[in-house]
Amino acid sequence: MAGHILLAEDDKALSALMQDFFRAAGVAVTPAYDGEQALVLAQEQPFDLLVLDVMMPHLNGLEVCEAVRQESDVPVIFVTALGQEGDTLAGFRAGADDYITKPFSFPVLVAKAQALMRRARGLRLGASELGYANILMDTASGTVTVDGNPVNLRPKEAKILELLLREQGRTVSRDLLIERVWGTDFDGDERMIDRHIASLRKALGTASQHIRAVYGKGYRLGGST
């Protein structure tokens, strides 16, 4: 499972962007737009992670976190414009597991959230494992699964996926793909890259939504459209 988070952010435009990035990574999101609503939702249903703004109407994020901590050890990330050392320390004293200041990288936020959810479930990736959303690759055995189901990839497709997983959230240029996947064997036909990407997407099924073309640059695993 990719997880289910509560996202409490009173800026609805920013919340919408954050929701897009989480959902693109296969994470379910329930939004809240003030602290009181966030606390009610957190107490009424189980979540794998809470992402809380600090400055919210009715109850601030620190108050929400402190109340939640009285009955739950669910992971909490604060995402806030308050970036002074005292603010960060207050966040951790309230019970936060991480504290991110605005402006921030959406892919990094998603990656941190996924890491905290894996840790909370006791599902840390092994030394040879790479993962994103519902995609898991064991580079030692060469196995790939989507939602726990095995996926058969040809060698070049597996190399492309491994590179995208290692660089998740960042655009992988065509030049880097050529260097890492084909090396000196590349025959100069860049359409070959597109054909292998298309084949990889087909093999991944619904998880193919996570591979995005970046016009004029290359490909990226994860991120918003």
Backbone as numpy.savetxt, mean C-alpha at the origin, in Angstrom:
# Nx Ny Nz CAx CAy CAz Cx Cy Cz
-5.76 -11.80 2.65 -6.60 -10.61 2.65 -5.73 -9.37 2.65
-6.16 -8.36 1.89 -5.40 -7.12 1.80 -5.69 -6.18 2.96
-6.77 -6.44 3.71 -7.04 -5.64 4.89 -8.17 -4.64 4.73
-8.63 -4.14 5.86 -9.73 -3.16 5.92 -9.32 -2.07 6.90
-9.28 -0.83 6.42 -8.85 0.27 7.27 -9.97 1.27 7.50
-9.85 1.96 8.63 -10.69 3.13 8.90 -9.83 4.35 8.61
-10.31 5.22 7.72 -9.58 6.42 7.34 -10.34 7.64 7.85
-9.79 8.30 8.86 -10.44 9.48 9.44 -9.68 10.73 9.00
-10.28 11.49 8.10 -9.68 12.70 7.54 -10.81 13.66 7.19
-10.79 14.87 7.77 -11.90 15.79 7.54 -11.80 16.54 6.22
-10.64 16.54 5.58 -10.49 17.13 4.25 -10.98 16.10 3.23
-12.18 16.31 2.69 -12.80 15.28 1.86 -12.05 15.05 0.55
-11.43 16.10 0.01 -10.66 15.92 -1.23 -9.43 15.06 -0.97
-8.72 15.34 0.12 -7.55 14.54 0.47 -7.97 13.12 0.82
-9.06 12.97 1.53 -9.57 11.64 1.88 -9.84 10.82 0.63
-10.45 11.47 -0.37 -10.77 10.76 -1.62 -9.50 10.25 -2.31
-8.46 11.09 -2.32 -7.18 10.67 -2.92 -6.58 9.50 -2.15
-6.59 9.58 -0.84 -6.04 8.50 -0.02 -6.83 7.21 -0.24
-8.14 7.33 -0.32 -8.97 6.15 -0.56 -8.62 5.51 -1.90
-8.38 6.34 -2.92 -8.02 5.82 -4.25 -6.74 4.98 -4.18
-5.73 5.50 -3.47 -4.46 4.78 -3.38 -4.61 3.47 -2.60
-5.34 3.50 -1.51 -5.54 2.27 -0.73 -6.33 1.24 -1.54
-7.39 1.68 -2.18 -8.21 0.74 -2.94 -7.46 0.19 -4.15
-6.59 1.02 -4.74 -5.76 0.54 -5.85 -4.82 -0.57 -5.40
-4.48 -0.58 -4.11 -3.63 -1.62 -3.54 -4.44 -2.79 -3.00
-5.75 -2.76 -3.24 -6.59 -3.87 -2.80 -7.06 -3.78 -1.36
-6.89 -2.61 -0.74 -7.26 -2.43 0.67 -8.67 -1.81 0.75
-9.54 -2.42 1.53 -10.88 -1.86 1.74 -10.79 -0.67 2.68
-11.59 0.37 2.40 -11.52 1.60 3.19 -12.93 2.02 3.63
-13.05 2.34 4.91 -14.26 2.98 5.43 -13.86 4.39 5.87
-14.43 5.43 5.25 -14.03 6.80 5.61 -14.84 7.36 6.77
-14.20 8.24 7.52 -14.87 9.04 8.53 -14.37 10.47 8.36
-15.23 11.45 8.66 -14.86 12.84 8.38 -14.81 13.72 9.63
-14.97 13.11 10.80 -14.71 13.81 12.06 -14.36 12.78 13.11
-13.80 13.25 14.23 -13.32 12.33 15.23 -14.41 11.52 15.91
-15.56 12.14 16.12 -16.66 11.43 16.77 -17.14 10.27 15.92
-17.30 10.50 14.63 -17.71 9.44 13.71 -16.65 8.34 13.67
-15.39 8.73 13.67 -14.30 7.75 13.63 -14.33 6.84 14.85
-14.54 7.42 16.02 -14.56 6.63 17.25 -15.74 5.66 17.27
-16.89 6.13 16.84 -18.07 5.24 16.80 -17.80 4.05 15.87
-17.26 4.33 14.67 -16.97 3.26 13.72 -15.94 2.29 14.29
-14.89 2.82 14.92 -13.83 1.98 15.47 -14.35 1.08 16.58
-15.35 1.55 17.31 -15.90 0.75 18.41 -16.97 -0.23 17.93
-17.56 0.04 16.77 -18.66 -0.80 16.30 -18.22 -1.95 15.40
-17.07 -1.81 14.72 -16.64 -2.86 13.79 -15.13 -3.03 13.82
-14.68 -4.23 13.51 -13.23 -4.48 13.55 -12.53 -3.92 12.31
-11.37 -3.33 12.52 -10.53 -2.85 11.42 -9.12 -3.43 11.60
-8.41 -3.54 10.49 -7.02 -4.00 10.55 -6.06 -2.86 10.83
-6.52 -1.62 10.61 -5.66 -0.45 10.79 -6.52 0.80 10.85
-6.09 1.78 11.66 -6.73 3.09 11.68 -5.73 4.11 11.14
-6.18 4.94 10.21 -5.38 6.08 9.72 -6.12 7.34 10.17
-5.50 8.10 11.06 -6.18 9.22 11.70 -5.48 10.55 11.44
-6.25 11.54 11.04 -5.77 12.92 11.09 -5.80 13.35 12.56
-5.00 14.33 12.93 -5.02 14.81 14.31 -6.07 15.90 14.48
-6.04 16.91 13.60 -6.96 18.05 13.74 -8.27 17.75 13.02
-9.26 17.26 13.80 -10.58 16.94 13.25 -11.65 17.55 14.14
-12.85 17.82 13.60 -13.95 18.35 14.41 -14.40 17.35 15.47
-15.00 17.88 16.52 -15.66 17.13 17.60 -14.66 16.42 18.51
-13.90 15.48 17.98 -12.82 14.85 18.73 -11.58 14.90 17.85
-10.42 15.21 18.43 -9.22 15.18 17.61 -8.67 13.75 17.54
-7.71 13.55 16.65 -7.18 12.21 16.44 -6.52 11.62 17.67
-5.87 12.46 18.48 -5.23 11.97 19.71 -6.29 11.40 20.66
-7.42 12.10 20.79 -8.49 11.63 21.67 -9.09 10.33 21.16
-9.24 10.24 19.84 -9.77 9.00 19.25 -8.83 7.84 19.54
-7.54 8.06 19.32 -6.55 7.01 19.53 -6.51 6.56 20.99
-6.53 7.51 21.91 -6.50 7.18 23.34 -7.72 6.36 23.73
-8.89 6.72 23.19 -10.11 5.97 23.51 -10.05 4.56 22.94
-9.56 4.44 21.70 -9.45 3.12 21.07 -8.47 2.24 21.83
-7.37 2.84 22.30 -6.33 2.08 22.99 -6.83 1.47 24.32
-7.93 1.96 24.85 -8.47 1.40 26.08 -9.04 0.01 25.88
-9.35 -0.32 24.60 -9.97 -1.62 24.34 -9.40 -2.37 23.14
-8.40 -1.80 22.46 -7.89 -2.46 21.26 -6.43 -2.10 21.02
-5.68 -3.05 20.44 -4.30 -2.78 20.04 -4.17 -2.70 18.52
-5.27 -2.36 17.85 -5.25 -2.21 16.39 -4.17 -1.19 16.00
-3.40 -1.45 14.94 -2.38 -0.47 14.53 -2.99 0.88 14.16
-2.27 1.95 14.51 -2.74 3.32 14.23 -1.62 4.12 13.58
-1.95 4.78 12.47 -1.04 5.73 11.83 -1.69 7.11 11.88
-0.95 8.10 12.39 -1.40 9.47 12.30 -0.86 10.08 11.00
-1.72 10.77 10.28 -1.31 11.53 9.08 -1.78 12.96 9.32
-0.84 13.88 9.51 -1.22 15.20 10.00 -0.26 16.29 9.53
-0.75 17.51 9.56 0.09 18.66 9.22 0.94 19.10 10.42
0.69 18.55 11.59 1.43 18.93 12.80 2.74 18.15 12.83
3.83 18.85 12.52 5.09 18.15 12.33 6.18 18.49 13.32
5.88 19.24 14.37 6.90 19.56 15.37 7.20 18.31 16.22
8.39 18.30 16.80 8.78 17.14 17.61 7.77 16.85 18.71
7.28 17.90 19.36 6.30 17.71 20.42 5.02 17.07 19.93
4.61 17.44 18.70 3.41 16.84 18.12 3.61 15.35 17.88
4.78 15.01 17.32 5.08 13.60 17.03 5.10 12.79 18.32
5.76 13.33 19.35 5.83 12.62 20.63 4.44 12.44 21.24
3.59 13.45 21.10 2.22 13.35 21.61 1.46 12.24 20.90
1.71 12.11 19.60 1.07 11.05 18.83 1.46 9.67 19.32
2.76 9.49 19.55 3.21 8.18 20.03 2.74 7.92 21.45
2.69 8.97 22.28 2.19 8.78 23.65 0.72 8.40 23.65
-0.03 8.88 22.65 -1.45 8.53 22.56 -1.66 7.09 22.11
-0.61 6.48 21.55 -0.72 5.07 21.16 -0.48 4.80 19.70
0.05 5.78 18.96 0.29 5.58 17.53 1.43 4.59 17.28
1.34 3.89 16.15 2.42 3.01 15.70 3.32 3.72 14.69
2.78 4.75 14.03 3.58 5.54 13.09 2.95 6.93 13.01
3.77 7.90 12.58 3.35 9.30 12.53 3.91 9.90 11.25
3.02 10.29 10.33 3.42 10.80 9.02 2.93 12.24 8.90
3.82 13.13 8.49 3.44 14.54 8.35 3.12 14.89 6.90
2.17 15.79 6.73 1.78 16.28 5.41 2.75 17.39 4.98
3.06 17.49 3.69 2.68 16.59 2.59 3.45 15.28 2.67
2.88 14.23 2.09 3.48 12.91 2.22 3.34 12.15 0.91
4.06 11.04 0.80 3.98 10.17 -0.37 2.84 9.17 -0.18
1.89 9.16 -1.09 0.79 8.21 -1.00 1.27 6.76 -1.06
2.18 6.40 -2.01 2.67 5.01 -2.03 3.38 4.61 -0.74
4.13 5.54 -0.13 4.81 5.23 1.13 3.78 4.99 2.24
2.74 5.81 2.29 1.68 5.61 3.28 1.07 4.23 3.13
0.75 3.84 1.90 0.16 2.52 1.65 1.11 1.41 2.08
2.40 1.55 1.73 3.39 0.53 2.08 3.52 0.40 3.60
3.54 1.54 4.31 3.63 1.48 5.77 2.39 0.83 6.37
1.22 1.17 5.83 -0.02 0.57 6.32 -0.02 -0.94 6.11
0.42 -1.37 4.93 0.46 -2.81 4.65 1.43 -3.53 5.59
2.58 -2.90 5.84 3.57 -3.51 6.74 3.00 -3.66 8.15
2.31 -2.63 8.64 1.73 -2.70 9.97 0.64 -3.76 10.05
-0.18 -3.87 9.00 -1.23 -4.89 9.02 -0.64 -6.29 8.99
0.41 -6.49 8.17 1.07 -7.81 8.14 1.64 -8.14 9.52
2.29 -7.16 10.15 2.91 -7.40 11.44 1.85 -7.74 12.48
0.74 -7.01 12.45 -0.33 -7.25 13.42 -0.91 -8.65 13.26
-0.93 -9.15 12.04 -1.47 -10.49 11.79 -0.41 -11.58 11.95
0.82 -11.16 12.24 1.89 -12.14 12.33 2.26 -12.71 10.98
2.06 -11.92 9.91 2.32 -12.41 8.55 3.49 -11.67 7.93
4.58 -11.52 8.65 5.75 -10.85 8.08 6.25 -11.61 6.87
6.68 -10.89 5.88 7.27 -11.53 4.72 8.60 -12.16 5.10
8.86 -13.34 4.54 10.14 -13.98 4.75 11.23 -13.25 3.99
12.48 -13.66 4.24 13.62 -12.98 3.64 13.58 -13.04 2.12
12.99 -14.08 1.56 12.97 -14.23 0.11 11.63 -13.85 -0.51
10.73 -13.26 0.29 9.39 -12.96 -0.19 9.22 -11.47 -0.50
8.47 -11.21 -1.58 8.10 -9.86 -1.97 6.59 -9.83 -2.11
5.95 -8.76 -1.65 4.50 -8.72 -1.72 3.97 -7.34 -1.99
2.81 -7.30 -2.62 2.06 -6.05 -2.79 0.59 -6.44 -2.90
-0.25 -5.84 -2.04 -1.68 -6.15 -2.02 -1.85 -7.66 -1.93
-2.53 -8.28 -2.90 -2.78 -9.72 -2.85 -1.78 -10.54 -3.66
-0.69 -9.89 -4.08 0.35 -10.59 -4.86 1.50 -10.95 -3.92
1.93 -12.20 -3.95 3.06 -12.64 -3.14 4.01 -13.44 -4.03
5.29 -13.11 -3.95 6.31 -13.80 -4.74 7.42 -14.28 -3.81
7.78 -15.55 -3.94 8.93 -16.10 -3.23 10.06 -16.22 -4.24
11.05 -15.35 -4.11 12.11 -15.32 -5.10 13.04 -16.53 -5.00
13.05 -17.20 -3.84 13.89 -18.39 -3.69 13.32 -19.57 -4.45
12.01 -19.77 -4.33 11.37 -20.92 -4.99 10.82 -20.56 -6.37
10.67 -19.23 -6.62 10.12 -18.80 -7.90 8.61 -18.87 -7.96
7.95 -19.12 -6.82 6.50 -19.23 -6.82 5.84 -17.87 -6.69
4.69 -17.73 -7.35 3.89 -16.50 -7.29 2.45 -16.90 -6.98
1.83 -16.18 -6.05 0.43 -16.44 -5.75 -0.35 -15.12 -5.76
-1.63 -15.23 -6.09 -2.58 -14.12 -5.99 -3.73 -14.61 -5.14
-3.97 -13.94 -4.02 -4.98 -14.40 -3.05 -4.73 -15.84 -2.63
-3.45 -16.23 -2.57 -3.09 -17.58 -2.15 -3.15 -18.63 -3.23
-3.61 -18.24 -4.41 -3.71 -19.18 -5.52 -2.47 -19.08 -6.41
-1.86 -20.22 -6.78 -0.64 -20.17 -7.58 -0.85 -19.59 -8.98
0.15 -18.84 -9.43 0.14 -18.23 -10.76 1.38 -18.71 -11.51
1.17 -19.20 -12.71 2.30 -19.68 -13.52 2.80 -18.55 -14.43
4.07 -18.20 -14.28 4.67 -17.14 -15.08 5.87 -17.70 -15.85
6.06 -17.17 -17.05 7.26 -17.50 -17.79 8.43 -16.72 -17.18
9.67 -17.16 -17.43 10.82 -16.54 -16.77 10.90 -15.03 -16.91
10.69 -14.50 -18.12 10.79 -13.05 -18.31 9.69 -12.33 -17.53
8.47 -12.88 -17.53 7.37 -12.27 -16.79 7.68 -12.26 -15.29
8.27 -13.34 -14.80 8.63 -13.42 -13.39 9.68 -12.36 -13.04
10.64 -12.14 -13.93 11.67 -11.13 -13.69 11.06 -9.73 -13.68
10.11 -9.49 -14.59 9.44 -8.19 -14.62 8.67 -7.97 -13.32
7.92 -8.98 -12.89 7.15 -8.84 -11.66 8.06 -8.62 -10.46
9.16 -9.35 -10.39 10.09 -9.17 -9.28 10.63 -7.74 -9.23
10.97 -7.19 -10.39 11.48 -5.82 -10.44 10.41 -4.83 -10.01
9.18 -5.01 -10.49 8.09 -4.12 -10.11 7.81 -4.20 -8.61
7.88 -5.41 -8.05 7.67 -5.58 -6.61 8.76 -4.89 -5.80
9.99 -5.01 -6.26 11.10 -4.38 -5.53 11.03 -2.85 -5.61
10.45 -2.34 -6.70 10.37 -0.89 -6.91 8.95 -0.37 -6.72
8.11 -1.11 -6.02 6.69 -0.76 -5.91 6.50 0.69 -5.47
5.53 1.35 -6.12 5.25 2.76 -5.86 6.11 3.69 -6.67
7.13 3.16 -7.36 8.01 3.98 -8.20 7.91 3.51 -9.65
8.07 4.45 -10.58 8.02 4.10 -11.99 9.31 3.41 -12.40
9.14 2.25 -13.03 10.29 1.49 -13.57 10.39 1.83 -15.05
11.48 2.45 -15.42 11.65 2.88 -16.81 11.84 1.68 -17.74
11.60 1.91 -19.02 11.83 0.87 -20.01 13.31 0.49 -20.05
14.18 1.48 -19.89 15.62 1.19 -19.90 16.00 0.25 -18.76
15.41 0.48 -17.58 15.73 -0.39 -16.45 15.17 -1.79 -16.67
13.97 -1.87 -17.23 13.40 -3.18 -17.55 14.31 -3.95 -18.51
14.77 -3.26 -19.53 15.66 -3.90 -20.51 16.93 -4.39 -19.83
17.51 -3.53 -19.00 18.78 -3.88 -18.33 18.62 -5.07 -17.40
17.55 -5.07 -16.58 17.40 -6.09 -15.55 16.79 -7.39 -16.08
15.94 -7.29 -17.10 15.21 -8.47 -17.56 15.87 -9.11 -18.78
16.30 -8.27 -19.73 16.87 -8.82 -20.97 18.39 -8.71 -21.04
18.93 -7.65 -20.49 20.38 -7.44 -20.57 20.83 -7.32 -22.02
21.93 -7.96 -22.32 22.50 -7.87 -23.68 21.71 -8.68 -24.70
20.72 -9.45 -24.24 19.92 -10.26 -25.17 18.80 -9.46 -25.83
18.61 -8.20 -25.42 17.51 -7.41 -25.96 17.77 -7.10 -27.43
16.74 -7.30 -28.27 16.92 -7.15 -29.71 16.53 -5.77 -30.23
16.17 -4.85 -29.33 15.85 -3.49 -29.75 14.39 -3.23 -30.03
13.53 -4.25 -29.93 12.10 -4.08 -30.19 11.38 -3.78 -28.87
11.07 -2.49 -28.63 10.44 -2.11 -27.36 9.02 -2.65 -27.23
8.41 -3.02 -28.36 7.08 -3.62 -28.27 7.13 -4.95 -27.53
8.30 -5.57 -27.48 8.46 -6.81 -26.74 8.15 -6.61 -25.26
8.54 -5.45 -24.73 8.25 -5.15 -23.32 6.74 -5.12 -23.11
6.04 -4.42 -23.98 4.58 -4.31 -23.86 3.91 -5.68 -23.96
4.42 -6.54 -24.83 3.84 -7.88 -24.98 4.03 -8.69 -23.70
5.19 -8.60 -23.10 5.43 -9.35 -21.87 4.61 -8.78 -20.71
4.46 -7.44 -20.66 3.61 -6.84 -19.64 2.17 -7.31 -19.81
1.70 -7.34 -21.05 0.33 -7.80 -21.32 0.16 -9.25 -20.88
1.15 -10.08 -21.13 1.09 -11.48 -20.73 1.10 -11.61 -19.21
1.93 -10.78 -18.56 1.98 -10.80 -17.10 0.63 -10.39 -16.51
0.04 -9.34 -17.06 -1.26 -8.89 -16.57 -2.32 -9.98 -16.72
-2.30 -10.65 -17.84 -3.27 -11.72 -18.08 -3.11 -12.83 -17.04
-1.87 -13.18 -16.74 -1.61 -14.24 -15.78 -2.04 -13.85 -14.36
-1.92 -12.57 -14.03 -2.26 -12.11 -12.68 -3.76 -11.95 -12.47
-4.54 -11.95 -13.54 -5.99 -11.83 -13.41 -6.39 -10.50 -12.82
-7.24 -10.53 -11.79 -7.74 -9.28 -11.21 -6.62 -8.45 -10.58
-5.54 -9.09 -10.17 -4.41 -8.35 -9.57 -3.67 -7.52 -10.60
-3.98 -7.71 -11.89 -3.32 -6.93 -12.94 -3.62 -5.44 -12.82
-4.70 -5.10 -12.09 -5.06 -3.68 -11.92 -3.96 -2.89 -11.23
-3.07 -3.59 -10.52 -2.02 -2.90 -9.78 -0.85 -2.48 -10.66
-0.76 -3.02 -11.88 0.33 -2.65 -12.80 -0.17 -1.52 -13.70
0.48 -0.39 -13.60 0.02 0.80 -14.31 1.08 1.29 -15.29
0.62 1.62 -16.49 1.53 2.22 -17.47 1.67 3.70 -17.17
2.89 4.20 -17.20 3.17 5.62 -17.00 3.62 6.16 -18.36
2.76 6.95 -18.97 2.96 7.37 -20.36 4.35 7.98 -20.58
5.03 7.44 -21.57 6.33 7.95 -21.96 7.47 7.60 -21.03
7.19 6.82 -19.97 8.23 6.52 -18.99 8.43 5.03 -18.76
7.36 4.32 -18.45 7.52 2.90 -18.16 6.31 2.35 -17.44
6.55 1.57 -16.38 5.46 0.92 -15.65 5.69 1.07 -14.15
4.59 0.99 -13.41 4.64 1.11 -11.96 3.68 0.12 -11.34
4.11 -0.48 -10.22 3.23 -1.33 -9.44 2.67 -0.51 -8.31
1.34 -0.31 -8.33 0.69 0.44 -7.27 0.56 1.91 -7.60
-0.21 2.61 -6.77 -0.44 4.03 -6.99 -1.79 4.25 -7.62
-2.18 5.50 -7.70 -3.49 5.87 -8.22 -3.41 6.08 -9.72
-4.55 5.91 -10.38 -4.62 6.15 -11.81 -4.45 7.63 -12.12
